[in-house]
Short mmCIF file of C-alpha atoms and ligand atoms in Angstrom, two decimals:
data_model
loop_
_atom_site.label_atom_id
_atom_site.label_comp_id
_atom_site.label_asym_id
_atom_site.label_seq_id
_atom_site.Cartn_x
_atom_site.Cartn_y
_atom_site.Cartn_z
CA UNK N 1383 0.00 0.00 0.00
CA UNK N 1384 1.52 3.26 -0.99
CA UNK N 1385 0.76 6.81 0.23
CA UNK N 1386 -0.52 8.82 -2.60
CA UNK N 1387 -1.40 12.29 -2.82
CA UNK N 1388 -4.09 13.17 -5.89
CA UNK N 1389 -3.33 16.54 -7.22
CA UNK N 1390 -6.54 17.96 -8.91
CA UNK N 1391 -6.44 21.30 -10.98
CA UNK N 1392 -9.44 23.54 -12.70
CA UNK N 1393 -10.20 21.88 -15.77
CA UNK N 1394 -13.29 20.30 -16.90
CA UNK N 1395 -12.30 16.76 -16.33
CA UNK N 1396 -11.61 17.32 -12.25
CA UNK N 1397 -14.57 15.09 -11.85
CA UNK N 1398 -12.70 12.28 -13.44
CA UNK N 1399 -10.28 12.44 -9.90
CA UNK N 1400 -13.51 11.07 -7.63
CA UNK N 1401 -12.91 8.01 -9.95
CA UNK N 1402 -8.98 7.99 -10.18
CA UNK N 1403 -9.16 8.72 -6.57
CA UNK N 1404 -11.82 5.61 -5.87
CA UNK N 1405 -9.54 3.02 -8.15
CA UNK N 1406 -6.62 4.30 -6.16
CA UNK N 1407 -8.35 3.14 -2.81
CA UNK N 1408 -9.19 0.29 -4.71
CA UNK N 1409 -5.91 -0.72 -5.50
CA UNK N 1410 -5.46 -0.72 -1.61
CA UNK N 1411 -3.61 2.76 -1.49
CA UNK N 1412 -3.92 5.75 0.86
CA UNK N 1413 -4.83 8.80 -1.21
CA UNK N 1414 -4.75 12.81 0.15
CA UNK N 1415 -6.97 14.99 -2.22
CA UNK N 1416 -4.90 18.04 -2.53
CA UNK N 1417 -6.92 20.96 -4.71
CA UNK N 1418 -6.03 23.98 -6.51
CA UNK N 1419 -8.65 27.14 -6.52
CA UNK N 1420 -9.44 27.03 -9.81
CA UNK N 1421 -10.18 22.67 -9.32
CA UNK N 1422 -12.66 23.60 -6.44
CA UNK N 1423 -15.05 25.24 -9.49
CA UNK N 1424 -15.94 22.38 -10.82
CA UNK N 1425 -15.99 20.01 -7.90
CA UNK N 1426 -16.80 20.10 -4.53
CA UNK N 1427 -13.69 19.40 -1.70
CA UNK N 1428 -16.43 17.55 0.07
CA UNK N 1429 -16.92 15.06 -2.90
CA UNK N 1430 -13.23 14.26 -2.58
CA UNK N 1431 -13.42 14.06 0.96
CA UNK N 1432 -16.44 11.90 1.22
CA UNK N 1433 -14.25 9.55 -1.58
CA UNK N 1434 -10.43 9.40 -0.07
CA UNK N 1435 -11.87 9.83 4.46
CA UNK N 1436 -9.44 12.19 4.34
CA UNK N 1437 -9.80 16.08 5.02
CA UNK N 1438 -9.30 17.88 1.53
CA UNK N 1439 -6.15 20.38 0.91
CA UNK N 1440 -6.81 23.07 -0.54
CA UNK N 1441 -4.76 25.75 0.59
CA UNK N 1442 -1.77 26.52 1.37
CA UNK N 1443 -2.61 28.73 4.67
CA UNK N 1444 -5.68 27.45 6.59
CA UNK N 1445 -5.11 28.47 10.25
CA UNK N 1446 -3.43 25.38 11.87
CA UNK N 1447 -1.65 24.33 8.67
CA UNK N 1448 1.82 25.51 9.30
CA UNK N 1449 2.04 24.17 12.66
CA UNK N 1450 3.65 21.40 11.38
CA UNK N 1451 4.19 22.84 7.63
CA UNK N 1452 1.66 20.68 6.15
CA UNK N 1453 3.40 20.64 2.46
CA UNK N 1454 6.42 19.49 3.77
CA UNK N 1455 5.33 17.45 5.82
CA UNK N 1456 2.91 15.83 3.24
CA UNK N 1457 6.03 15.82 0.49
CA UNK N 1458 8.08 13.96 2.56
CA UNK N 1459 5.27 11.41 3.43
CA UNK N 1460 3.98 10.64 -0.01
CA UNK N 1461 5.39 7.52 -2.20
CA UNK N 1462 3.78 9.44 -5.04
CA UNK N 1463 2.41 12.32 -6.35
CA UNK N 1464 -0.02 12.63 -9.40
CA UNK N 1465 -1.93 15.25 -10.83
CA UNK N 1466 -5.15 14.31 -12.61
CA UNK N 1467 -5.71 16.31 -14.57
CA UNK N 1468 -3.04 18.78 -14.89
CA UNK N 1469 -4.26 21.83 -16.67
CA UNK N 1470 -1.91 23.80 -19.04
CA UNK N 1471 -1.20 26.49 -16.30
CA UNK N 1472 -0.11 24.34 -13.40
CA UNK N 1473 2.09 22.68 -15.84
CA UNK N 1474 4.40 25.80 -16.16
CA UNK N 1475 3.70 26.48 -12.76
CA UNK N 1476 5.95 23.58 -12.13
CA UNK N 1477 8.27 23.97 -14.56
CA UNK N 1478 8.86 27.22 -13.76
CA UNK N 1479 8.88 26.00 -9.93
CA UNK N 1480 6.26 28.73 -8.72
CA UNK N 1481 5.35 27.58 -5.29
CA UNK N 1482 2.17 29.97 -4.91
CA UNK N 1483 0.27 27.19 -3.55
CA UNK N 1484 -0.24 23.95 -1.68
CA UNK N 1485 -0.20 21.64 -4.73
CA UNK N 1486 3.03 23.69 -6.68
CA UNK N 1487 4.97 23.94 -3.13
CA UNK N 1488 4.73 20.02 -2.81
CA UNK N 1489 5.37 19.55 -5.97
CA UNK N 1490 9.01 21.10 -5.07
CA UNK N 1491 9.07 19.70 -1.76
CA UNK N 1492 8.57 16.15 -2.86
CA UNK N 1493 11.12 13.71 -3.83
CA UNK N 1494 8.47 10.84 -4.48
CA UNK N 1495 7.83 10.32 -8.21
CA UNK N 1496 5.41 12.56 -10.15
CA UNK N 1497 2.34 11.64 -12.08
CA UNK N 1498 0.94 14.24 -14.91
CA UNK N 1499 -1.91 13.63 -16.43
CA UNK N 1500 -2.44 16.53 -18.82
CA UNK N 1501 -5.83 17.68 -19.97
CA UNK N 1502 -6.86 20.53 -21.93
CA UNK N 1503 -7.82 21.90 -25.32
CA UNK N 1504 -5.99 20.13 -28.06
CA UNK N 1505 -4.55 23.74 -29.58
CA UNK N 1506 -3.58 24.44 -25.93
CA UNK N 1507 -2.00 21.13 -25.71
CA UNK N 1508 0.04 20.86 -28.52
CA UNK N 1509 1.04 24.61 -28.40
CA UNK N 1510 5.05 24.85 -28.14
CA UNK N 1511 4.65 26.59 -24.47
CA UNK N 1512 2.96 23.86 -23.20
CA UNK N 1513 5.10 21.08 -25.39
CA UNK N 1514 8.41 22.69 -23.91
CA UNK N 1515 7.38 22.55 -20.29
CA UNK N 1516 5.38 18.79 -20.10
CA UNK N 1517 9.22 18.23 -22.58
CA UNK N 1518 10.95 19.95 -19.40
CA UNK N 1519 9.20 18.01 -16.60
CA UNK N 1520 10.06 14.85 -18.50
CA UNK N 1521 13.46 15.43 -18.55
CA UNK N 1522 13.52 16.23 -14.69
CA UNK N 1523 11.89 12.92 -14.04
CA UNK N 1524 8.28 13.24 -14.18
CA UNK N 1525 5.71 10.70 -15.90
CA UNK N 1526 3.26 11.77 -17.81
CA UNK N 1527 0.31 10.16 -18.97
CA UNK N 1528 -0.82 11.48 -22.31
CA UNK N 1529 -4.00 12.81 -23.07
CA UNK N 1530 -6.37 10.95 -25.40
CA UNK N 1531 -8.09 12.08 -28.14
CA UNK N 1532 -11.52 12.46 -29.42
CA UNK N 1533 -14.59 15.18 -28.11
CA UNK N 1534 -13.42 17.40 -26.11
CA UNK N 1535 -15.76 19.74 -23.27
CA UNK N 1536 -14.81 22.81 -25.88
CA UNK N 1537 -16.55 20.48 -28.93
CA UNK N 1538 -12.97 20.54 -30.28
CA UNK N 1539 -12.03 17.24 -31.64
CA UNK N 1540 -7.88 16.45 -31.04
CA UNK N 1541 -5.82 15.32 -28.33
CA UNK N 1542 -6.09 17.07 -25.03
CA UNK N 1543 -8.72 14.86 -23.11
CA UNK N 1544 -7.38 13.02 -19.70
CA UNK N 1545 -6.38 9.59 -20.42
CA UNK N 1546 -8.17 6.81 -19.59
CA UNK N 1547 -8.25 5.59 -15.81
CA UNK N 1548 -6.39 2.22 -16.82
CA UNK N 1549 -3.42 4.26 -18.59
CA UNK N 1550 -3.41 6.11 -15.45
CA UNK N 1551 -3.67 3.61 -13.22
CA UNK N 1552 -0.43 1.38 -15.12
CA UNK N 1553 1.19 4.67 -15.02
CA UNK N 1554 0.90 5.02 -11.22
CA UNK N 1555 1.42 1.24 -10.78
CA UNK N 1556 4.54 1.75 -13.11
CA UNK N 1557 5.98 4.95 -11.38
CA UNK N 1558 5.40 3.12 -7.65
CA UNK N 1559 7.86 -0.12 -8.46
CA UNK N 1560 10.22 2.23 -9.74
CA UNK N 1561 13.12 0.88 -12.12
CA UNK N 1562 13.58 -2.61 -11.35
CA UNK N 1563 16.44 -2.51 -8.37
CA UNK N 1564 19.19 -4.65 -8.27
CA UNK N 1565 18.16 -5.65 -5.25
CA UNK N 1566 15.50 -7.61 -7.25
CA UNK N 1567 15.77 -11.42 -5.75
CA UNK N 1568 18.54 -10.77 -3.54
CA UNK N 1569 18.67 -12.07 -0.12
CA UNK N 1570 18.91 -9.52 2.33
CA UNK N 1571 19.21 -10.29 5.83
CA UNK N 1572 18.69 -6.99 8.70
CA UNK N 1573 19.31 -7.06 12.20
CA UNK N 1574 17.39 -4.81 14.15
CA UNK N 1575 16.26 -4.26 17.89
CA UNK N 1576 17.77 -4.71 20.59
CA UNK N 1577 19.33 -7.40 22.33
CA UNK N 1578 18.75 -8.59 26.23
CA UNK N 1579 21.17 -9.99 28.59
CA UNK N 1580 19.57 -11.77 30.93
CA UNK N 1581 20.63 -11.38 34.74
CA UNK N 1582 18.35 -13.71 36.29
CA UNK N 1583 14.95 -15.07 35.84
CA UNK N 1584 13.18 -11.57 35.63
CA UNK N 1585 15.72 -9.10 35.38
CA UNK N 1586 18.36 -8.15 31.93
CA UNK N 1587 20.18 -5.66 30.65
CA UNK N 1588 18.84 -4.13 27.60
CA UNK N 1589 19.12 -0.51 25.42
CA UNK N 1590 16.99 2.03 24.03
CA UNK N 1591 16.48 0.99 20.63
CA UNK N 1592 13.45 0.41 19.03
CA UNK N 1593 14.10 -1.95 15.73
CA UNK N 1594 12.38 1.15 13.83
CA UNK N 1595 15.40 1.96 11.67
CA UNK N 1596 16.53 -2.12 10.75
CA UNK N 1597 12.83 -2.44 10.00
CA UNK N 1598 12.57 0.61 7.95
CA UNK N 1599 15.40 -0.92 5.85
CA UNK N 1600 13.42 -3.98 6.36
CA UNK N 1601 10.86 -2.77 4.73
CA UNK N 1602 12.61 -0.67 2.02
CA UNK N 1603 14.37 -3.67 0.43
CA UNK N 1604 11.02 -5.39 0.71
CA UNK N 1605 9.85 -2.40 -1.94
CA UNK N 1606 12.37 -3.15 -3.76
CA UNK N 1607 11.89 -6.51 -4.35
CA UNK N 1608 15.10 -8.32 -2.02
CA UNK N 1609 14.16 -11.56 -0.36
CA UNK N 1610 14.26 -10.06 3.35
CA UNK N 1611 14.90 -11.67 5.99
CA UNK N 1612 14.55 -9.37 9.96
CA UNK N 1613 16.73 -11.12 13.00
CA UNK N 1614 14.97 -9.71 15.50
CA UNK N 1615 15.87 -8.77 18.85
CA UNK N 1616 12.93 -8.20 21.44
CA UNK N 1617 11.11 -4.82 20.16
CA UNK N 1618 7.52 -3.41 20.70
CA UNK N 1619 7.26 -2.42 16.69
CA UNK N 1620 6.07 -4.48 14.83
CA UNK N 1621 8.28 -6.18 11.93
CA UNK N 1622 7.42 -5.49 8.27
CA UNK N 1623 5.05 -7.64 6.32
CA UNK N 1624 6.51 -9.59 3.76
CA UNK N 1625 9.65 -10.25 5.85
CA UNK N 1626 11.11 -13.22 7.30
CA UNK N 1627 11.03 -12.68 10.82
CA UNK N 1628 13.79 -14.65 13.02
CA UNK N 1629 12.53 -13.57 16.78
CA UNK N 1630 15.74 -13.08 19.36
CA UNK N 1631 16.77 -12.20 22.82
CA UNK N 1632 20.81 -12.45 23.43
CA UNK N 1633 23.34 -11.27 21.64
CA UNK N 1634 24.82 -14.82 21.19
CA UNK N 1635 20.99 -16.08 20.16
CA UNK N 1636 21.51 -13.40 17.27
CA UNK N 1637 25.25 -14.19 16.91
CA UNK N 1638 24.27 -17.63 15.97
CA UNK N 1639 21.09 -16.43 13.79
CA UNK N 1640 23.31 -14.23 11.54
CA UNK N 1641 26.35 -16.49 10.90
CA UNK N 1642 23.44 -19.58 10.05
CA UNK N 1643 22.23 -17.28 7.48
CA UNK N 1644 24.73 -14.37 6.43
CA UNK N 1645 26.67 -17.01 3.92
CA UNK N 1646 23.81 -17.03 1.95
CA UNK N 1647 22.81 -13.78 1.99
CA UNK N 1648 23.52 -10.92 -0.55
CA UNK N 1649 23.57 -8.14 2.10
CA UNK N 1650 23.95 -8.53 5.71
CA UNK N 1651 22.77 -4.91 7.22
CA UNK N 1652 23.69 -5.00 11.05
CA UNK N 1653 21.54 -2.41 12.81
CA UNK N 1654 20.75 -4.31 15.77
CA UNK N 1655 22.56 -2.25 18.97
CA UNK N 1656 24.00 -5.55 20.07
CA UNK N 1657 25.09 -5.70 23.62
CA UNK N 1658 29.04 -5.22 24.50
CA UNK N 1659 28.61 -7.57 27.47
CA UNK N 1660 26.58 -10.12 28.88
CA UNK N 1661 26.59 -12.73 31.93
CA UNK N 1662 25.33 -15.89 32.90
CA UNK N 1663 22.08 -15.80 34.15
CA UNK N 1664 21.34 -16.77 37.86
CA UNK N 1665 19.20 -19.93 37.88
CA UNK N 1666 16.61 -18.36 40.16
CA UNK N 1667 16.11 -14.69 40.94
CA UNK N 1668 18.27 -12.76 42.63
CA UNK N 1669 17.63 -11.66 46.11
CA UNK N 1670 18.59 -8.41 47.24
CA UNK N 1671 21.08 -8.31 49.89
CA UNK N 1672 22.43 -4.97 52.26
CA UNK N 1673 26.17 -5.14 50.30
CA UNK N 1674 26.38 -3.76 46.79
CA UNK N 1675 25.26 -6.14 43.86
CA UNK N 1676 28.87 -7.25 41.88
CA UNK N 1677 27.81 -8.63 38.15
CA UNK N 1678 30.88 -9.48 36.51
CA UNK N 1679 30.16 -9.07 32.55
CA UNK N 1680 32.31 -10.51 29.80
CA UNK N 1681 32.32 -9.42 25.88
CA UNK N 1682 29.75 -10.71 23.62
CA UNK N 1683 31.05 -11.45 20.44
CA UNK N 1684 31.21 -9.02 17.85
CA UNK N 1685 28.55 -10.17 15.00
CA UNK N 1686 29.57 -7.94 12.87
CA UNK N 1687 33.10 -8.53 12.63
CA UNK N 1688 32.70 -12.31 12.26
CA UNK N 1689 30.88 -11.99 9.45
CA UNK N 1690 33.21 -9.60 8.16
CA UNK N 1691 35.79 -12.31 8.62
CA UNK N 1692 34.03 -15.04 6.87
CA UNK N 1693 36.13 -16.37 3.71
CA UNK N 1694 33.70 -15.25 1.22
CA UNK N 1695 34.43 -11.87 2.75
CA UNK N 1696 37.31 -11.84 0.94
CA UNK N 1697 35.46 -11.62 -2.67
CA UNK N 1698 33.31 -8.90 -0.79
CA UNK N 1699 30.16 -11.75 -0.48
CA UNK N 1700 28.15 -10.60 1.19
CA UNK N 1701 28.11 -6.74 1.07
CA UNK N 1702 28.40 -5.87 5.02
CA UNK N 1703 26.97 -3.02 6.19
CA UNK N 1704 27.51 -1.64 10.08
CA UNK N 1705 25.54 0.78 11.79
CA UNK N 1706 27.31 3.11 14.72
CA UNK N 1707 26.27 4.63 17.25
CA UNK N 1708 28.57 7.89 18.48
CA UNK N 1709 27.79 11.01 20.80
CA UNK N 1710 31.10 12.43 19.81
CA UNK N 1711 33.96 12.06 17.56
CA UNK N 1712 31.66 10.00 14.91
CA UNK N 1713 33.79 10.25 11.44
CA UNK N 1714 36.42 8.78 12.96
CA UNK N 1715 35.01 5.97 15.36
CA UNK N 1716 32.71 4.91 11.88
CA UNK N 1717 35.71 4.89 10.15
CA UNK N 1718 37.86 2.80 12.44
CA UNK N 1719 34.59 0.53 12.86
CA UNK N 1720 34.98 0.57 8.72
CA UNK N 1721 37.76 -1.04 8.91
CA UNK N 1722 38.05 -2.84 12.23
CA UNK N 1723 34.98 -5.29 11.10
CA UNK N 1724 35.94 -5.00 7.63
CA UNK N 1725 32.44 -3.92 6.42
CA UNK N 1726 32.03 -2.00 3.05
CA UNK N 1727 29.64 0.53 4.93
CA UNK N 1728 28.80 1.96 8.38
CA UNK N 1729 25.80 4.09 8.79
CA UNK N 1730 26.92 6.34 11.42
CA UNK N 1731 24.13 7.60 14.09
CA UNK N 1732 24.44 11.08 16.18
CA UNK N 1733 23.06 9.70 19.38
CA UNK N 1734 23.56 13.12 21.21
CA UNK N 1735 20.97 14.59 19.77
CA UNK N 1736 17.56 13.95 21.20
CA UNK N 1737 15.46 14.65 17.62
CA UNK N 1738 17.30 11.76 16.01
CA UNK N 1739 18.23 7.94 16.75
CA UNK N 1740 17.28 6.03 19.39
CA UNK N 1741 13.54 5.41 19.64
CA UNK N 1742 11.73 8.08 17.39
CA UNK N 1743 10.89 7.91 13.84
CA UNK N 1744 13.35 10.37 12.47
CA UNK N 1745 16.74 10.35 12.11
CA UNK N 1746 20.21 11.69 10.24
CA UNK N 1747 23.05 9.34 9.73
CA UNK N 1748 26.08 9.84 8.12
CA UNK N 1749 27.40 6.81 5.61
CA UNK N 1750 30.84 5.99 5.54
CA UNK N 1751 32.66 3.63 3.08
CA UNK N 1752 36.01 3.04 1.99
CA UNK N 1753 35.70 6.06 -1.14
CA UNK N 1754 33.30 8.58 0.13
CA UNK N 1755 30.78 10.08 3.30
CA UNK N 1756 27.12 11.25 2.52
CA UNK N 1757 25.27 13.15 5.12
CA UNK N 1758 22.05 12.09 5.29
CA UNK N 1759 20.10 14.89 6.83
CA UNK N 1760 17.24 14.65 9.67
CA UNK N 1761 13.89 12.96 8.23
CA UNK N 1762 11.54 9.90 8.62
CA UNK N 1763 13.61 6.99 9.34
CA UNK N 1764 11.90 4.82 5.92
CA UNK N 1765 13.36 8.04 3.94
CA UNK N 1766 16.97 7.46 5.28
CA UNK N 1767 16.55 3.59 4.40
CA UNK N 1768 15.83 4.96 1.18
CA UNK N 1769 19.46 6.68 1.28
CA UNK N 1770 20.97 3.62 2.70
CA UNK N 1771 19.37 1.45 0.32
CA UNK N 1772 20.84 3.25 -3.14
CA UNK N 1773 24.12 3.83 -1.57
CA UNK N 1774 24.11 -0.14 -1.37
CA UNK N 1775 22.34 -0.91 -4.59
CA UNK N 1776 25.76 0.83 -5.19
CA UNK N 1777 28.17 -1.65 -3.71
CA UNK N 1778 26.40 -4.30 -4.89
CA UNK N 1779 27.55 -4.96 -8.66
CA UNK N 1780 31.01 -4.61 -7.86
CA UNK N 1781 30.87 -6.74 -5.03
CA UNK N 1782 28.70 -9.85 -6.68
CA UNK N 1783 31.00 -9.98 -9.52
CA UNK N 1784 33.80 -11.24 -7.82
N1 CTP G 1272 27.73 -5.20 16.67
C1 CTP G 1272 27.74 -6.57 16.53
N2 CTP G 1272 28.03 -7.37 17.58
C2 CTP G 1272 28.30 -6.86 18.78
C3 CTP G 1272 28.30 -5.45 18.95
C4 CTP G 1272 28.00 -4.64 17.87
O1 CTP G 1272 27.50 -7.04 15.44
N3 CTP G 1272 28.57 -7.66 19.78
C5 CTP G 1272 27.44 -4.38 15.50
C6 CTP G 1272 26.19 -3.54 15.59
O2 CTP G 1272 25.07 -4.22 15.10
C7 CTP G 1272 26.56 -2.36 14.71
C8 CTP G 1272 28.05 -2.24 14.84
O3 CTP G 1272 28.50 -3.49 15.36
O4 CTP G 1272 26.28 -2.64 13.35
C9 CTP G 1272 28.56 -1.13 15.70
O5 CTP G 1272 28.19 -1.25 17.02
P1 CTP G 1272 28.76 -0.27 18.17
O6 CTP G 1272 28.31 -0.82 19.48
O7 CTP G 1272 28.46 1.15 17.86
O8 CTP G 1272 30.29 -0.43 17.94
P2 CTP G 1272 31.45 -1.01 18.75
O9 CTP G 1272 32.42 -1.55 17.75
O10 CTP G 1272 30.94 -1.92 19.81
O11 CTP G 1272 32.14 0.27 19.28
P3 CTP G 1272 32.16 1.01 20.68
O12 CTP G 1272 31.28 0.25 21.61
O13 CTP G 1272 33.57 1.02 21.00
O14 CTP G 1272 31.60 2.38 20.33
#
């Protein structure tokens, strides 16, 4: 199911979107109306609304909007954006990048494909303005969906009528899978969660992490068509659905989970916090006592590292990715983690700051391979799996050469 946001601009065929809008649903997506002025003459926000559940947008500065700067905030949430139909006018709106109102400020904002579905006049449509920006858009990555032709509203007969809902609908279909990713059929094993050391019967020593960011990548590779499989250590989130999910506790119950599987696997992401130290349990629980409570800890093993020492390691099979967590100092400790566990990436987390990491959905990383550092800045954590993702889909040709 993807997050859509419809797009719908003043032309005669607006009413066409309660239908593009419905098949959307149909097709099991999530779709936000979003409404230009001139769309709200020919149909009613309240049709769309009654259509999608979803409160209508229609402009860019309703009271309460820019609490959370809605067009941002809806840019950054969308999988896709199309505009049915797109009239001549917001066409060169967003070619020109005017960002007047809701729809042409998203349409900058976003970074989720874009959907045109042009529909006007046919002398409007094939004149060279409009020719040289849908030309323009094309170029910068948008789809569009060519208008049919026939009867137009104006009794014109030529192309410039919205195309049919089953072009539309491949298009949108199309434009959600994306180029097929070579991450197509690969086996892709995450770690995520934390992991539990247990101290007695009731009592272990755990960490703050959620499994949100391993299962964001979880669920990103999923997208893009990887064989996933999620070793788990105990979390309260839920894993992604169509994963393989491997339930954990200790660090040497995951140690054991990876190195079964990681031979087989195309990428082995790590971004379990794994615990440094563990102990063996007390058979029953432990009583307090007046004295201080001594637990002597010894070093887990490093699950990372082992699989970075692994033979096939040596042909860089499988492509090993590390996350880190730092509150200071963080180029340097990812890079020395680099090349400590021999991975071809670390992901490198600020844990000092409070808006990122540990335990909320947003964060910034910084990745770190052998030949280059990307920042990856502050948003939703299933946008930085996105960034993680490519910057793998880079490694991996090289890598499954050898
Ligand atoms: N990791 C692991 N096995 C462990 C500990 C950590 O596989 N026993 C992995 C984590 O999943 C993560 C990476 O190693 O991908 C980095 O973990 P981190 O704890 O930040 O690094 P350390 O090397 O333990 O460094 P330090 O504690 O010195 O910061």
């Amino acid at each position: 199911m993807a997050e859509i946001a419809l797009g719908i601009t003043g032309g005669i065929s607006a009413y066409k979107a309660v239908e593009i809008a419905r098949a959307l649903q149909q097709a099991g997506h999530a779709v936000t109306a979003v409404m230009t002025r001139s769309a709200r003459r020919f149909i009613t926000p309240l049709t769309l609304e009654a259509i999608t559940g979803r409160e209508v947008v229609t402009d860019l500065w309703s009271p309460g909007r820019n609490v959370d700067i809605e067009h941002i905030a809806l840019a950054s949430r969308i999988d896709l954006l199309i505009v049915a139909p797109a009239t001549a006018n917001t066409i060169a709106r967003f070619a020109q990048g005017h960002a007047d109102d809701f729809l042409t400020a998203m349409f900058l904002a976003t970074r989720a494909p874009v959907v045109l579905a042009p529909a006007m006049n046919s002398q409007m449509y094939t004149h060279p303005a409009v020719t040289h920006n849908l030309a323009l858009l094309r170029e910068r990555g948008a789809v569009i969906v060519d208008p049919g032709s026939g009867y137009l509203a104006c009794g014109w007969v030529g192309q410039g009528r919205l195309a049919e809902l089953d072009q539309i609908l491949a298009a949108v279909g199309d434009a959600l899978r994306g180029p097929a990713s070579p991450l197509a059929g690969r086996r892709v094993l995450v770690t995520a969660g934390p992991t539990y050391e247990d101290i007695d019967p009731v009592r272990f020593i755990g960490n703050r992490a959620s499994g949100r960011m391993g299962f964001a990548v979880a669920a990103e590779a999923v997208r893009r068509g990887a064989r996933v499989t999620v070793i788990s250590g105990p979390s309260r989130v839920p894993a992604p659905s169509g994963t393989e999910v491997v339930p954990v506790r200790s660090a040497a119950d995951m140690h054991a989970a990876v190195l079964a599987r990681a031979g087989d696997a195309d990428v082995v992401i790590m971004a379990a916090a794994v615990a440094d130290y563990t102990l063996d349990p007390a058979a029953q629980k432990i009583a307090k006592a007046d004295g201080p409570l001594v637990l002597t800890l010894r070093r887990t093993r490093d699950i990372l590292a082992d699989v970075g020492a692994l033979p096939s390691r040596a042909h860089g099979h499988p492509v090993l990715v590390g996350f880190a967590a730092e509150t200071h100092d963080l180029l340097a400790h990812a890079r020395g983690k680099l090349e400590r566990k021999k991975a071809d990436l670390i992901v490198a987390n600020d844990v000092s700051r409070t808006d990122a990491g540990f335990d909320v959905d947003q964060n910034a990383v910084t990745l770190i391979s052998a030949n280059d550092v990307i920042d990856v800045p502050l948003q939703p954590k299933a946008q930085v799996a996105r960034a993680i993702l490519d910057r793998i889909e880079r490694l991996l040709p090289a890598a499954s050469h050898a």
